[in-house]
Amino acid sequence: MIDCLNKDLENGNVVRLFTLETPHTSYILGLLGEDQLVHVYYGKKIRAPKSFDPWKKLPLFYLGQSPHRDDVPGFQEVTPYDFSTFGAPDLRLPTLHLRYADGVSAARFAYKEHKIYGGKPKLKGLPATYAETDDEAQTLEIVLADELHDARVTLLYTVFARHDAIIRSMRVENTGSEPFTIERVMSATVDFVGAGSSYDFVHLDGAWGRERRIVRKPLGNGLQEVFSRRGLSSFQHNPFFALMEKNADELHGRVYGFNLVYSGNFTAGCEADAIENVRAYIGLGDFNFSWRLESGEIFQTPEAVLVFSDEGLSGMSRVYHKLYRTRLCRGRWRDAERYALINNWEGTQFTFDEQRIVAIAEKGKEIGLDLFVLDDGWFKGRNNDKSSLGDWIADETKLPHGVKGLAERIEALGMKFGLWFEPEMVSPDSDLYLAHPDWAMHVNGMKASLGRNQLMLDLTRGDVCDHIVKSLSDILSDAPVSYVKWDCNRCFSEAASDLLPPERMGEFAHRYVLGLYRILETLTSRFPDVLFEGCSSGGGRFDGGILYYMPQIWTSDCTDAVERFAIEYGTSVVYPFNTMGSHVSAVPNQQTGRTVSMKSRGDAAMPGQFGFELDAAAMSDEEIKSAKMCLDRYRQFGELMHKADLYRLSSPFEGNDAVLEFVCEDGETVLLLTEKRFCELSAVGKRVRLAGLDPNADYEIVFADKPGYKGLLYGGDELTENGMFFQGGRDGDTALFVFQKRPAPEKE
Ligand code: DGJ
């Protein structure tokens, strides 16, 4: 999978070429001269080149230099690199920018050595994809050293035998006696030569309740960047972008995806120059970031996952889905079907007591659900969002028998019990804040800004992290809690810590995330049977870092079926459906006021991790019956969708119909889920062309919501080329069609 071509040429030059291969892609690096690491190729799999003369094979001439003088070594500013520094002489945004003790930042790093080995190393303190055995993956480490100052970097590249992804990260080491400062460190940069005008930049933008919309725009000259400066990976941008060739779409064409496995500040984008060279970069947020590295210390970056597909954006997504489902998510819950649950938040908000909760759980049991989740408001004095965060002790008025007493009652109903926490927060009105005001993020002498009436705890401090681990461990050890919803309802402000010296204050944001990861690692290993679900006012921190610890995330606070379908559609660009918490709520919807049938609400939640989020005790018999029907559909079809190959066929961001196709692992069953966003009168029928089918097989519709379809037989080629048609519906109406593959009859 990783090969290194070494040749000593007669003219004394050394040729060295590293070819990284995945099942369908190649990634090639080489040495320019003896020691400059250059990027040669990334894309569809090609045979490893037999020879490499960078002066001939790379466009190294400088703008203004005669293209006829191709014997003249070029100016390095246009050289395509895989690792770059600034100012010697490259002037583009670099992979690594250091400030040495003498104030110098220009640096040139030279190749020193490399090694190739089976497996994938763990990244200390950071979430990462993993290999279960050494023959699943191979890793290339390339060591470079600064020619002038005492700094070394190790570039890590891993390829998996079964996934079309290139995993990259970097270690920076201080090999000298003086400290230096890292001012910018990307996990990966890739230089695409002469590519600018042929690519579009695709990213996932959003806001609270409107997460991860797919945005596509031409890649112009200059910078095109997405980022977070909020401390969390954020609603506003996801740590992801893709470069799509102009003629690429969901099903066809070349697409390069870049995703950072990280939950905090990030920067990701492209710098395109006047001669259309594009440097793509992704890594830790560089704004307000610095990291002091003492003599002998090593800094490890988070990892970036690069995916190339020539099967369009959906092709790229399928690679991310399989990799993240199987080699990022971990533990007992990775492959297991999760709990179908009922959560009381939209049903009761803060107004409940034990009786009301048990009544909701009883109805949940009648519907057939596995687990009840008690959301916000269960702890000491918490009757609205103005107090008590940090005081993780049951409120005696609401829960006279404590969490344990309630959990045992729920278990006696034959259900599991789950509990909400917001562990990273403290309310100014709380015992915790009274005892430890300095544990909240703050700048001495400056008023702390409240967000949802609360402050964030300073997770750069070991004592704060230990306290969080202890408070949660006490409850999880005492009561039968089978599921934890881990919420986080605000972002950073006044981000500083009393314990960080001035020269380390630029480390705050990353140290916070490292603190969070330490807490999550401890709790998830201590309680391996508990299912953890991430949440951040919905999907404000939906990223691979969280998925490493918690295999599912509450996708959005918007539970309206029309909006939710679109949010899931956008989220699926990177993240698999089985990581998306998705619930049916009451109508009119609390966020949008829209009324959509229970069946359609169920269908919108069906591809994700399913549940209900309403006051089930207030439901009529008719509604309970529909809820049971939704759950049955989920168990019959939704769980199949979790591991299926996804094709996005029609985008809610571009038209009135959202259509998803799921081809099950064995290729035998294909599910088509459609949603009409808004009712259109006299609408033309929607044509959908399916994908991923065997053109030589037939497909019979064995289940259809719409009359007249069941029993229809289509050719795989017919469905791919001519497609199928269906008519509209009311606002938010969904339809499911299930196809079964049939052997095509022998030709006569
Ligand atoms: C925000 C979450 O996204 C909601 O689901 C709910 O848990 C509330 N917080 C509770 O405060």
Coordinates of C-alpha atoms in Angstrom, one line a residue, residues 143-357:
V143 CA 11.2 13.3 9.2
L144 CA 12.3 16.8 8.2
A145 CA 14.6 19.2 10.1
D146 CA 15.1 22.9 9.9
E147 CA 18.4 23.7 8.1
L148 CA 19.2 26.5 10.6
H149 CA 17.3 26.1 13.8
D150 CA 16.8 23.1 16.1
A151 CA 13.4 21.9 15.1
R152 CA 12.2 18.7 13.5
V153 CA 8.9 17.6 12.2
T154 CA 7.5 14.1 11.5
L155 CA 4.8 13.9 8.9
L156 CA 2.5 11.0 9.4
Y157 CA 0.5 9.4 6.5
T158 CA -1.7 6.4 7.0
V159 CA -3.6 4.4 4.4
F160 CA -6.1 1.7 5.2
A161 CA -6.4 -1.5 3.1
R162 CA -10.1 -1.1 2.9
H163 CA -10.8 2.6 2.9
D164 CA -10.1 5.3 0.3
A165 CA -8.7 7.8 2.8
I166 CA -5.4 9.4 3.4
I167 CA -4.9 10.2 7.1
R168 CA -2.4 12.9 7.9
S169 CA -1.1 14.5 11.0
M170 CA 2.2 16.0 12.2
R171 CA 4.5 16.1 15.2
V172 CA 6.7 19.1 15.8
E173 CA 9.7 18.6 18.1
N174 CA 12.0 21.1 19.7
T175 CA 15.5 19.5 19.3
G176 CA 17.3 22.5 20.7
S177 CA 17.9 24.1 24.0
E178 CA 15.8 27.2 23.6
P179 CA 12.0 27.2 23.5
F180 CA 10.2 28.3 20.4
T181 CA 6.6 29.1 19.5
I182 CA 4.3 27.4 17.1
E183 CA 2.2 30.1 15.5
R184 CA 0.4 28.0 12.9
V185 CA 0.3 24.3 12.4
M186 CA -1.8 22.5 9.9
S187 CA -2.6 18.8 10.0
A188 CA -2.4 18.7 6.2
T189 CA -1.7 20.9 3.3
V190 CA -1.8 19.8 -0.3
D191 CA -0.8 21.9 -3.3
F192 CA -2.9 21.4 -6.4
V193 CA -1.2 22.7 -9.5
G194 CA -3.0 24.8 -12.1
A195 CA -6.4 23.9 -10.6
G196 CA -8.0 27.2 -9.4
S197 CA -10.6 27.8 -12.0
S198 CA -11.6 24.2 -12.5
Y199 CA -12.8 23.7 -8.9
D200 CA -15.7 24.7 -6.7
F201 CA -15.3 25.1 -3.0
V202 CA -18.0 23.2 -1.0
H203 CA -18.6 23.6 2.7
L204 CA -21.2 23.0 5.4
D205 CA -22.5 26.3 6.9
G206 CA -25.2 26.8 9.5
A207 CA -26.6 28.3 12.6
W208 CA -28.6 27.1 15.6
G209 CA -31.6 25.0 14.3
R210 CA -30.2 25.3 10.7
E211 CA -27.1 23.2 10.7
R212 CA -24.9 22.1 7.9
R213 CA -26.3 23.4 4.7
I214 CA -24.4 22.4 1.6
V215 CA -22.8 25.5 0.1
R216 CA -21.0 25.4 -3.3
K217 CA -19.2 28.3 -4.9
P218 CA -16.5 28.9 -7.4
L219 CA -13.0 28.8 -6.0
G220 CA -11.7 32.3 -6.7
N221 CA -8.2 33.7 -6.3
G222 CA -7.1 34.6 -2.8
L223 CA -8.4 32.9 0.3
Q224 CA -11.5 30.9 0.7
E225 CA -11.7 29.7 4.2
V226 CA -14.0 28.2 6.9
F227 CA -13.1 28.3 10.5
S228 CA -14.2 28.4 14.1
R229 CA -13.0 30.9 16.7
R230 CA -15.7 29.8 19.1
G231 CA -13.9 27.1 21.0
L232 CA -16.3 24.5 19.7
S233 CA -16.2 23.2 16.1
S234 CA -19.4 25.2 15.8
F235 CA -22.7 25.6 14.0
Q236 CA -21.3 28.2 11.7
H237 CA -18.9 26.0 9.8
N238 CA -18.1 22.4 10.1
P239 CA -14.3 21.4 10.0
F240 CA -14.7 20.2 6.5
F241 CA -14.5 21.4 2.9
A242 CA -14.4 19.8 -0.5
L243 CA -12.9 20.7 -3.8
M244 CA -15.2 19.6 -6.6
E245 CA -14.4 19.8 -10.2
K246 CA -16.8 22.1 -12.0
N247 CA -18.5 19.2 -13.8
A248 CA -18.7 17.0 -10.7
D249 CA -22.1 16.5 -9.0
E250 CA -23.4 14.2 -6.4
L251 CA -22.8 11.1 -8.4
H252 CA -20.1 11.9 -10.9
G253 CA -16.8 13.6 -11.1
R254 CA -13.7 14.3 -9.1
V255 CA -14.1 15.5 -5.5
Y256 CA -11.4 16.0 -2.8
G257 CA -12.7 16.0 0.8
F258 CA -10.8 17.5 3.8
N259 CA -12.1 16.8 7.3
L260 CA -10.4 17.5 10.7
V261 CA -11.1 15.0 13.5
Y262 CA -11.3 17.8 16.1
S263 CA -13.9 19.5 18.2
G264 CA -12.5 23.0 18.7
N265 CA -11.1 26.0 16.8
F266 CA -10.0 25.1 13.3
T267 CA -9.1 26.7 10.1
A268 CA -9.6 25.1 6.7
G269 CA -9.6 26.4 3.2
C270 CA -7.7 27.2 0.1
E271 CA -5.3 29.8 -1.1
A272 CA -5.4 30.2 -4.9
D273 CA -2.8 32.3 -6.7
A274 CA -2.5 34.1 -9.9
I275 CA -1.3 31.1 -11.8
E276 CA -4.1 28.9 -10.4
N277 CA -2.1 26.9 -8.0
V278 CA -4.2 26.0 -5.0
R279 CA -2.9 25.2 -1.6
A280 CA -5.6 23.4 0.4
Y281 CA -5.1 23.4 4.2
I282 CA -6.8 22.1 7.3
G283 CA -5.7 22.2 10.9
L284 CA -6.0 23.9 14.3
G285 CA -7.5 27.4 14.3
D286 CA -4.5 29.7 13.8
F287 CA -6.2 32.9 15.0
N288 CA -5.2 33.8 18.5
F289 CA -3.3 30.5 18.7
S290 CA 0.3 30.0 19.8
W291 CA 2.0 27.0 21.5
R292 CA 5.3 27.3 23.3
L293 CA 7.5 24.2 22.8
E294 CA 10.2 23.8 25.4
S295 CA 13.4 22.0 24.7
G296 CA 12.7 18.3 24.1
E297 CA 8.9 18.7 23.9
I298 CA 6.8 17.4 21.1
F299 CA 3.5 18.8 19.8
Q300 CA 1.1 16.4 18.0
T301 CA -1.6 17.9 15.7
P302 CA -5.1 16.4 15.4
E303 CA -5.5 14.4 12.3
A304 CA -7.0 15.3 8.9
V305 CA -8.9 12.8 6.8
L306 CA -8.5 13.3 3.1
V307 CA -10.8 11.5 0.7
F308 CA -10.7 11.5 -3.1
S309 CA -13.6 10.1 -5.1
D310 CA -14.3 10.2 -8.8
E311 CA -17.9 9.3 -8.0
G312 CA -19.0 12.7 -7.0
L313 CA -19.8 14.2 -3.6
S314 CA -21.9 11.1 -2.6
G315 CA -18.9 8.9 -3.5
M316 CA -16.7 10.9 -1.1
S317 CA -19.4 10.7 1.6
R318 CA -19.6 6.9 1.4
V319 CA -15.9 6.7 2.1
Y320 CA -16.2 8.9 5.2
H321 CA -19.3 7.0 6.3
K322 CA -17.7 3.6 6.3
L323 CA -14.4 4.8 7.8
Y324 CA -16.1 6.7 10.6
R325 CA -18.7 4.1 11.3
T326 CA -16.1 1.3 11.6
R327 CA -12.7 2.9 12.4
L328 CA -13.5 6.2 14.3
C329 CA -16.5 5.3 16.4
R330 CA -15.4 2.8 19.1
G331 CA -16.5 0.5 21.8
R332 CA -19.5 -1.6 22.6
W333 CA -21.9 0.7 20.8
R334 CA -20.0 1.0 17.5
D335 CA -21.7 -1.9 15.7
A336 CA -24.7 -2.5 18.0
E337 CA -28.1 -1.2 17.3
R338 CA -28.7 1.6 19.7
Y339 CA -31.6 2.4 22.0
A340 CA -34.8 3.7 20.4
L341 CA -35.6 6.3 23.1
I342 CA -38.1 8.8 24.4
N343 CA -36.8 12.1 25.7
N344 CA -38.9 14.5 27.8
W345 CA -37.3 17.9 26.7
E346 CA -39.8 19.2 24.2
G347 CA -42.6 17.6 26.2
T348 CA -42.0 19.2 29.6
Q349 CA -39.0 21.4 29.4
F350 CA -38.2 22.2 33.1
T351 CA -41.7 21.5 34.4
F352 CA -41.9 17.9 35.7
D353 CA -41.8 15.7 38.7
E354 CA -41.3 12.0 39.2
Q355 CA -44.9 11.2 38.5
R356 CA -45.0 13.1 35.2
I357 CA -41.8 11.5 34.1

